[in-house]
């Protein structure tokens, strides 16, 4: 009676830990970059997306000025802006990462738009993404390719 | 004499107030009586014209978008797919419809294959310019090619990003603004089905 219960409890604590372990986190200076994900694509005709969480634990502001990846010829930073229910997607020259704050590139807000895909993004695979920061320099992170229907990072946002 | 005039004037004021009140009330009633029935008549990928009348008896969830959009459109389609899954057998009474505001590119890149990746129930429609404009105007939404060299094909599309719910008699019921969770949409639909 007790054994399955203990095993169950063990599993219950282990599973989220395992899931979180999938969430790669890369730290450099005051910045830590985590929960990088994208959605699978059908072919290469349509642009893919890039979402990520950036935490600035330092006391100086930084800025994300660009992204680079071997999977796309033209990756750009965009922001989805809602004005009275109408969405537009202007190019974002840079994204502020203020001191002590956590900024997420997430559905409905800032996002990377990966144009000119070199290959179809296949669910379950991953690709490298290099983020260029004004002060912290370049940070590279492995980006998980989630199903096309994914609504959020599979691993949750790392603390 | 003066007193009589004063009383008469006060009566006139009271009467006019009542008349104005009644007029307002009637205007309001008339507005409610004439239901807003947005229409569409657009070809599916096979070229068959699909119209809003075809779905009488069902609740129709309409979304305007384009598949070259990496953020909002996939996010909204994911929510719709989740709603259709969560409705279970009641999903039969709901028809999600995606109307392309970038029909030329969307037809070229394969609308059905793309939408089926989210949920097989989503019907994709992409017409010519006139048909698209007619649907956009009928729904009183906004869609405008926005010139931006940074997007593939040289432009992005500013568009209304809500989901519109049309009732079984074809009348406009409500909109779900972008960001409404699948759970909230499912709960609202379950109350109506």
mmCIF file of N, CA, C and O in Angstrom, chain A residues 50-124:
data_model
loop_
_atom_site.group_PDB
_atom_site.id
_atom_site.type_symbol
_atom_site.label_atom_id
_atom_site.label_comp_id
_atom_site.label_asym_id
_atom_site.label_seq_id
_atom_site.Cartn_x
_atom_site.Cartn_y
_atom_site.Cartn_z
ATOM 1 N N UNK A 50 10.308 32.977 -32.674
ATOM 2 C CA UNK A 50 11.281 32.701 -31.619
ATOM 3 C C UNK A 50 10.838 33.420 -30.354
ATOM 4 O O UNK A 50 10.603 34.631 -30.357
ATOM 5 N N UNK A 51 10.686 32.626 -29.282
ATOM 6 C CA UNK A 51 10.308 33.186 -27.984
ATOM 7 C C UNK A 51 11.390 32.838 -26.963
ATOM 8 O O UNK A 51 12.011 31.760 -27.037
ATOM 9 N N UNK A 52 11.601 33.702 -25.989
ATOM 10 C CA UNK A 52 12.642 33.458 -24.985
ATOM 11 C C UNK A 52 12.398 34.350 -23.766
ATOM 12 O O UNK A 52 11.657 35.337 -23.845
ATOM 13 N N UNK A 53 13.005 33.975 -22.645
ATOM 14 C CA UNK A 53 12.911 34.790 -21.433
ATOM 15 C C UNK A 53 14.303 35.278 -21.047
ATOM 16 O O UNK A 53 15.247 34.493 -21.032
ATOM 17 N N UNK A 54 14.422 36.573 -20.778
ATOM 18 C CA UNK A 54 15.718 37.154 -20.425
ATOM 19 C C UNK A 54 15.603 37.841 -19.064
ATOM 20 O O UNK A 54 14.736 38.695 -18.862
ATOM 21 N N UNK A 55 16.483 37.436 -18.146
ATOM 22 C CA UNK A 55 16.459 38.022 -16.811
ATOM 23 C C UNK A 55 17.725 38.851 -16.607
ATOM 24 O O UNK A 55 18.837 38.376 -16.878
ATOM 25 N N UNK A 56 17.546 40.062 -16.138
ATOM 26 C CA UNK A 56 18.685 40.934 -15.843
ATOM 27 C C UNK A 56 18.801 41.067 -14.330
ATOM 28 O O UNK A 56 18.019 41.767 -13.700
ATOM 29 N N UNK A 57 19.788 40.378 -13.731
ATOM 30 C CA UNK A 57 19.929 40.392 -12.272
ATOM 31 C C UNK A 57 20.859 41.511 -11.817
ATOM 32 O O UNK A 57 21.084 41.691 -10.617
ATOM 33 N N UNK A 58 21.409 42.232 -12.756
ATOM 34 C CA UNK A 58 22.391 43.265 -12.406
ATOM 35 C C UNK A 58 21.781 44.607 -12.086
ATOM 36 O O UNK A 58 20.562 44.727 -11.904
ATOM 37 N N UNK A 59 22.628 45.628 -12.020
ATOM 38 C CA UNK A 59 22.152 46.973 -11.695
ATOM 39 C C UNK A 59 22.298 47.913 -12.892
ATOM 40 O O UNK A 59 22.090 49.119 -12.770
ATOM 41 N N UNK A 60 22.673 47.356 -14.039
ATOM 42 C CA UNK A 60 22.740 48.195 -15.241
ATOM 43 C C UNK A 60 21.761 47.685 -16.294
ATOM 44 O O UNK A 60 21.597 46.480 -16.474
ATOM 45 N N UNK A 61 21.127 48.626 -16.981
ATOM 46 C CA UNK A 61 20.193 48.259 -18.050
ATOM 47 C C UNK A 61 20.968 47.695 -19.237
ATOM 48 O O UNK A 61 22.114 48.059 -19.478
ATOM 49 N N UNK A 62 20.330 46.779 -19.948
ATOM 50 C CA UNK A 62 20.935 46.261 -21.164
ATOM 51 C C UNK A 62 19.869 46.270 -22.251
ATOM 52 O O UNK A 62 18.701 46.586 -21.977
ATOM 53 N N UNK A 63 20.276 45.948 -23.456
ATOM 54 C CA UNK A 63 19.303 45.914 -24.562
ATOM 55 C C UNK A 63 19.613 44.750 -25.479
ATOM 56 O O UNK A 63 20.781 44.462 -25.756
ATOM 57 N N UNK A 64 18.549 44.103 -25.937
ATOM 58 C CA UNK A 64 18.688 43.057 -26.950
ATOM 59 C C UNK A 64 18.617 43.757 -28.303
ATOM 60 O O UNK A 64 17.612 44.380 -28.638
ATOM 61 N N UNK A 65 19.705 43.666 -29.055
ATOM 62 C CA UNK A 65 19.754 44.444 -30.304
ATOM 63 C C UNK A 65 19.605 43.589 -31.556
ATOM 64 O O UNK A 65 19.408 44.123 -32.644
ATOM 65 N N UNK A 66 19.719 42.270 -31.400
ATOM 66 C CA UNK A 66 19.550 41.447 -32.593
ATOM 67 C C UNK A 66 19.609 39.961 -32.279
ATOM 68 O O UNK A 66 19.999 39.554 -31.181
ATOM 69 N N UNK A 67 19.170 39.155 -33.238
ATOM 70 C CA UNK A 67 19.252 37.702 -33.096
ATOM 71 C C UNK A 67 19.837 37.118 -34.377
ATOM 72 O O UNK A 67 19.717 37.705 -35.451
ATOM 73 N N UNK A 68 20.472 35.963 -34.220
ATOM 74 C CA UNK A 68 21.134 35.321 -35.353
ATOM 75 C C UNK A 68 21.011 33.813 -35.202
ATOM 76 O O UNK A 68 21.164 33.289 -34.097
ATOM 77 N N UNK A 69 20.713 33.128 -36.292
ATOM 78 C CA UNK A 69 20.604 31.677 -36.232
ATOM 79 C C UNK A 69 20.920 31.081 -37.600
ATOM 80 O O UNK A 69 20.604 31.695 -38.630
ATOM 81 N N UNK A 70 21.543 29.907 -37.601
ATOM 82 C CA UNK A 70 21.826 29.276 -38.888
ATOM 83 C C UNK A 70 20.567 28.777 -39.609
ATOM 84 O O UNK A 70 20.622 28.536 -40.810
ATOM 85 N N UNK A 71 19.418 28.690 -38.907
ATOM 86 C CA UNK A 71 18.221 28.147 -39.568
ATOM 87 C C UNK A 71 17.477 29.186 -40.408
ATOM 88 O O UNK A 71 16.631 28.833 -41.210
ATOM 89 N N UNK A 72 17.783 30.471 -40.210
ATOM 90 C CA UNK A 72 17.045 31.497 -40.953
ATOM 91 C C UNK A 72 17.982 32.548 -41.511
ATOM 92 O O UNK A 72 18.869 33.044 -40.813
ATOM 93 N N UNK A 73 17.750 32.905 -42.775
ATOM 94 C CA UNK A 73 18.591 33.897 -43.432
ATOM 95 C C UNK A 73 18.320 35.308 -42.941
ATOM 96 O O UNK A 73 19.168 36.189 -43.033
ATOM 97 N N UNK A 74 17.095 35.521 -42.449
ATOM 98 C CA UNK A 74 16.717 36.873 -42.059
ATOM 99 C C UNK A 74 15.904 36.862 -40.764
ATOM 100 O O UNK A 74 14.682 36.936 -40.786
ATOM 101 N N UNK A 75 16.597 36.754 -39.638
ATOM 102 C CA UNK A 75 15.870 36.811 -38.365
ATOM 103 C C UNK A 75 15.739 38.254 -37.886
ATOM 104 O O UNK A 75 16.671 39.032 -38.022
ATOM 105 N N UNK A 76 14.568 38.604 -37.407
ATOM 106 C CA UNK A 76 14.354 39.985 -36.956
ATOM 107 C C UNK A 76 13.535 40.018 -35.684
ATOM 108 O O UNK A 76 12.780 39.094 -35.398
ATOM 109 N N UNK A 77 13.681 41.112 -34.959
ATOM 110 C CA UNK A 77 12.865 41.305 -33.751
ATOM 111 C C UNK A 77 11.629 42.119 -34.114
ATOM 112 O O UNK A 77 11.729 43.126 -34.811
ATOM 113 N N UNK A 78 10.478 41.635 -33.675
ATOM 114 C CA UNK A 78 9.227 42.343 -33.940
ATOM 115 C C UNK A 78 8.428 42.466 -32.656
ATOM 116 O O UNK A 78 8.659 41.750 -31.692
ATOM 117 N N UNK A 79 7.460 43.359 -32.718
ATOM 118 C CA UNK A 79 6.545 43.473 -31.585
ATOM 119 C C UNK A 79 5.131 43.470 -32.129
ATOM 120 O O UNK A 79 4.838 44.121 -33.128
ATOM 121 N N UNK A 80 4.260 42.685 -31.489
ATOM 122 C CA UNK A 80 2.852 42.750 -31.857
ATOM 123 C C UNK A 80 2.218 43.842 -31.016
ATOM 124 O O UNK A 80 2.304 43.826 -29.796
ATOM 125 N N UNK A 81 1.632 44.808 -31.703
ATOM 126 C CA UNK A 81 1.036 45.945 -31.001
ATOM 127 C C UNK A 81 -0.468 45.948 -31.269
ATOM 128 O O UNK A 81 -0.902 45.830 -32.413
ATOM 129 N N UNK A 82 -1.234 46.057 -30.219
ATOM 130 C CA UNK A 82 -2.696 46.091 -30.345
ATOM 131 C C UNK A 82 -3.173 47.536 -30.203
ATOM 132 O O UNK A 82 -2.910 48.182 -29.201
ATOM 133 N N UNK A 83 -3.876 48.014 -31.213
ATOM 134 C CA UNK A 83 -4.489 49.328 -31.118
ATOM 135 C C UNK A 83 -5.965 49.149 -31.424
ATOM 136 O O UNK A 83 -6.333 48.844 -32.548
ATOM 137 N N UNK A 84 -6.792 49.286 -30.416
ATOM 138 C CA UNK A 84 -8.241 49.109 -30.542
ATOM 139 C C UNK A 84 -8.585 47.819 -31.288
ATOM 140 O O UNK A 84 -9.370 47.822 -32.232
ATOM 141 N N UNK A 85 -7.963 46.725 -30.862
ATOM 142 C CA UNK A 85 -8.303 45.425 -31.431
ATOM 143 C C UNK A 85 -7.631 45.117 -32.753
ATOM 144 O O UNK A 85 -7.783 44.032 -33.285
ATOM 145 N N UNK A 86 -6.884 46.072 -33.287
ATOM 146 C CA UNK A 86 -6.189 45.827 -34.549
ATOM 147 C C UNK A 86 -4.724 45.539 -34.253
ATOM 148 O O UNK A 86 -4.051 46.314 -33.572
ATOM 149 N N UNK A 87 -4.237 44.411 -34.770
ATOM 150 C CA UNK A 87 -2.852 44.027 -34.515
ATOM 151 C C UNK A 87 -1.957 44.502 -35.644
ATOM 152 O O UNK A 87 -2.284 44.356 -36.811
ATOM 153 N N UNK A 88 -0.821 45.074 -35.287
ATOM 154 C CA UNK A 88 0.200 45.344 -36.291
ATOM 155 C C UNK A 88 1.528 44.860 -35.717
ATOM 156 O O UNK A 88 1.665 44.699 -34.505
ATOM 157 N N UNK A 89 2.469 44.571 -36.592
ATOM 158 C CA UNK A 89 3.701 43.943 -36.158
ATOM 159 C C UNK A 89 4.920 44.741 -36.568
ATOM 160 O O UNK A 89 5.657 44.350 -37.452
ATOM 161 N N UNK A 90 5.142 45.896 -35.944
ATOM 162 C CA UNK A 90 6.297 46.705 -36.335
ATOM 163 C C UNK A 90 7.618 46.041 -35.948
ATOM 164 O O UNK A 90 7.681 45.259 -34.994
ATOM 165 N N UNK A 91 8.655 46.350 -36.720
ATOM 166 C CA UNK A 91 10.004 45.895 -36.432
ATOM 167 C C UNK A 91 10.493 46.590 -35.164
ATOM 168 O O UNK A 91 10.274 47.783 -34.975
ATOM 169 N N UNK A 92 11.128 45.824 -34.274
ATOM 170 C CA UNK A 92 11.677 46.416 -33.058
ATOM 171 C C UNK A 92 13.191 46.513 -33.223
ATOM 172 O O UNK A 92 13.868 45.503 -33.389
ATOM 173 N N UNK A 93 13.721 47.724 -33.213
ATOM 174 C CA UNK A 93 15.160 47.910 -33.401
ATOM 175 C C UNK A 93 15.936 47.307 -32.237
ATOM 176 O O UNK A 93 17.002 46.738 -32.412
ATOM 177 N N UNK A 94 15.398 47.412 -31.042
ATOM 178 C CA UNK A 94 16.036 46.855 -29.851
ATOM 179 C C UNK A 94 14.981 46.672 -28.769
ATOM 180 O O UNK A 94 13.954 47.348 -28.779
ATOM 181 N N UNK A 95 15.236 45.722 -27.873
ATOM 182 C CA UNK A 95 14.301 45.490 -26.769
ATOM 183 C C UNK A 95 15.041 45.774 -25.456
ATOM 184 O O UNK A 95 16.087 45.178 -25.184
ATOM 185 N N UNK A 96 14.505 46.691 -24.668
ATOM 186 C CA UNK A 96 15.137 47.060 -23.399
ATOM 187 C C UNK A 96 15.045 45.919 -22.392
ATOM 188 O O UNK A 96 13.994 45.309 -22.230
ATOM 189 N N UNK A 97 16.168 45.651 -21.729
ATOM 190 C CA UNK A 97 16.195 44.674 -20.637
ATOM 191 C C UNK A 97 16.660 45.440 -19.398
ATOM 192 O O UNK A 97 17.847 45.442 -19.052
ATOM 193 N N UNK A 98 15.716 46.125 -18.707
ATOM 194 C CA UNK A 98 16.105 46.984 -17.582
ATOM 195 C C UNK A 98 16.695 46.180 -16.419
ATOM 196 O O UNK A 98 16.377 45.004 -16.251
ATOM 197 N N UNK A 99 17.553 46.842 -15.652
ATOM 198 C CA UNK A 99 18.195 46.224 -14.493
ATOM 199 C C UNK A 99 17.140 45.654 -13.553
ATOM 200 O O UNK A 99 16.133 46.296 -13.283
ATOM 201 N N UNK A 100 17.371 44.431 -13.096
ATOM 202 C CA UNK A 100 16.484 43.812 -12.112
ATOM 203 C C UNK A 100 15.181 43.287 -12.679
ATOM 204 O O UNK A 100 14.321 42.823 -11.936
ATOM 205 N N UNK A 101 15.028 43.345 -14.002
ATOM 206 C CA UNK A 101 13.746 42.895 -14.568
ATOM 207 C C UNK A 101 13.885 41.668 -15.458
ATOM 208 O O UNK A 101 14.965 41.336 -15.930
ATOM 209 N N UNK A 102 12.748 40.987 -15.642
ATOM 210 C CA UNK A 102 12.705 39.834 -16.522
ATOM 211 C C UNK A 102 11.804 40.177 -17.703
ATOM 212 O O UNK A 102 10.662 40.584 -17.511
ATOM 213 N N UNK A 103 12.336 40.071 -18.888
ATOM 214 C CA UNK A 103 11.578 40.405 -20.100
ATOM 215 C C UNK A 103 11.364 39.130 -20.906
ATOM 216 O O UNK A 103 12.297 38.366 -21.134
ATOM 217 N N UNK A 104 10.133 38.908 -21.309
ATOM 218 C CA UNK A 104 9.844 37.720 -22.108
ATOM 219 C C UNK A 104 9.456 38.094 -23.524
ATOM 220 O O UNK A 104 8.669 39.013 -23.737
ATOM 221 N N UNK A 105 10.028 37.378 -24.468
ATOM 222 C CA UNK A 105 9.515 37.403 -25.830
ATOM 223 C C UNK A 105 8.469 36.293 -25.813
ATOM 224 O O UNK A 105 8.808 35.124 -25.606
ATOM 225 N N UNK A 106 7.193 36.665 -25.959
ATOM 226 C CA UNK A 106 6.117 35.698 -25.744
ATOM 227 C C UNK A 106 4.962 35.986 -26.694
ATOM 228 O O UNK A 106 4.857 37.102 -27.227
ATOM 229 N N UNK A 107 4.073 35.005 -26.907
ATOM 230 C CA UNK A 107 2.942 35.213 -27.820
ATOM 231 C C UNK A 107 2.184 36.512 -27.522
ATOM 232 O O UNK A 107 1.870 36.797 -26.365
ATOM 233 N N UNK A 108 1.945 37.295 -28.558
ATOM 234 C CA UNK A 108 1.182 38.524 -28.418
ATOM 235 C C UNK A 108 2.007 39.739 -28.051
ATOM 236 O O UNK A 108 1.456 40.817 -27.847
ATOM 237 N N UNK A 109 3.331 39.582 -27.969
ATOM 238 C CA UNK A 109 4.181 40.717 -27.609
ATOM 239 C C UNK A 109 5.439 40.722 -28.455
ATOM 240 O O UNK A 109 5.377 40.528 -29.668
ATOM 241 N N UNK A 110 6.578 40.918 -27.812
ATOM 242 C CA UNK A 110 7.837 40.828 -28.549
ATOM 243 C C UNK A 110 8.041 39.402 -29.043
ATOM 244 O O UNK A 110 7.712 38.436 -28.347
ATOM 245 N N UNK A 111 8.597 39.280 -30.245
ATOM 246 C CA UNK A 111 8.939 37.951 -30.761
ATOM 247 C C UNK A 111 9.993 38.066 -31.842
ATOM 248 O O UNK A 111 10.122 39.110 -32.478
ATOM 249 N N UNK A 112 10.748 36.988 -31.999
ATOM 250 C CA UNK A 112 11.667 36.926 -33.126
ATOM 251 C C UNK A 112 10.906 36.375 -34.312
ATOM 252 O O UNK A 112 10.126 35.435 -34.174
ATOM 253 N N UNK A 113 11.082 36.992 -35.490
ATOM 254 C CA UNK A 113 10.441 36.498 -36.702
ATOM 255 C C UNK A 113 11.570 35.943 -37.566
ATOM 256 O O UNK A 113 12.485 36.685 -37.947
ATOM 257 N N UNK A 114 11.517 34.637 -37.829
ATOM 258 C CA UNK A 114 12.603 33.991 -38.561
ATOM 259 C C UNK A 114 12.209 33.813 -40.022
ATOM 260 O O UNK A 114 11.471 32.891 -40.371
ATOM 261 N N UNK A 115 12.722 34.715 -40.849
ATOM 262 C CA UNK A 115 12.382 34.670 -42.272
ATOM 263 C C UNK A 115 13.469 33.953 -43.052
ATOM 264 O O UNK A 115 14.589 33.807 -42.573
ATOM 265 N N UNK A 116 13.120 33.564 -44.283
ATOM 266 C CA UNK A 116 14.049 32.823 -45.156
ATOM 267 C C UNK A 116 14.594 31.591 -44.447
ATOM 268 O O UNK A 116 15.807 31.441 -44.258
ATOM 269 N N UNK A 117 13.703 30.714 -44.049
ATOM 270 C CA UNK A 117 14.119 29.489 -43.356
ATOM 271 C C UNK A 117 14.975 28.622 -44.284
ATOM 272 O O UNK A 117 14.676 28.454 -45.454
ATOM 273 N N UNK A 118 16.029 28.067 -43.705
ATOM 274 C CA UNK A 118 16.914 27.183 -44.466
ATOM 275 C C UNK A 118 16.299 25.794 -44.577
ATOM 276 O O UNK A 118 16.517 25.072 -45.543
ATOM 277 N N UNK A 119 15.554 25.398 -43.536
ATOM 278 C CA UNK A 119 14.930 24.075 -43.522
ATOM 279 C C UNK A 119 13.667 24.132 -42.675
ATOM 280 O O UNK A 119 13.486 25.054 -41.869
ATOM 281 N N UNK A 120 12.792 23.164 -42.896
ATOM 282 C CA UNK A 120 11.571 23.062 -42.101
ATOM 283 C C UNK A 120 11.956 22.847 -40.632
ATOM 284 O O UNK A 120 12.870 22.082 -40.343
ATOM 285 N N UNK A 121 11.267 23.515 -39.724
ATOM 286 C CA UNK A 121 11.523 23.296 -38.301
ATOM 287 C C UNK A 121 10.669 22.116 -37.847
ATOM 288 O O UNK A 121 9.445 22.175 -37.908
ATOM 289 N N UNK A 122 11.341 21.052 -37.420
ATOM 290 C CA UNK A 122 10.617 19.835 -37.061
ATOM 291 C C UNK A 122 10.443 19.716 -35.552
ATOM 292 O O UNK A 122 11.398 19.877 -34.791
ATOM 293 N N UNK A 123 9.194 19.428 -35.177
ATOM 294 C CA UNK A 123 8.831 19.237 -33.776
ATOM 295 C C UNK A 123 9.786 18.246 -33.101
ATOM 296 O O UNK A 123 10.102 17.205 -33.664
ATOM 297 N N UNK A 124 10.246 18.585 -31.892
ATOM 298 C CA UNK A 124 11.128 17.689 -31.146
ATOM 299 C C UNK A 124 12.607 17.977 -31.369
ATOM 300 O O UNK A 124 13.445 17.569 -30.570
#
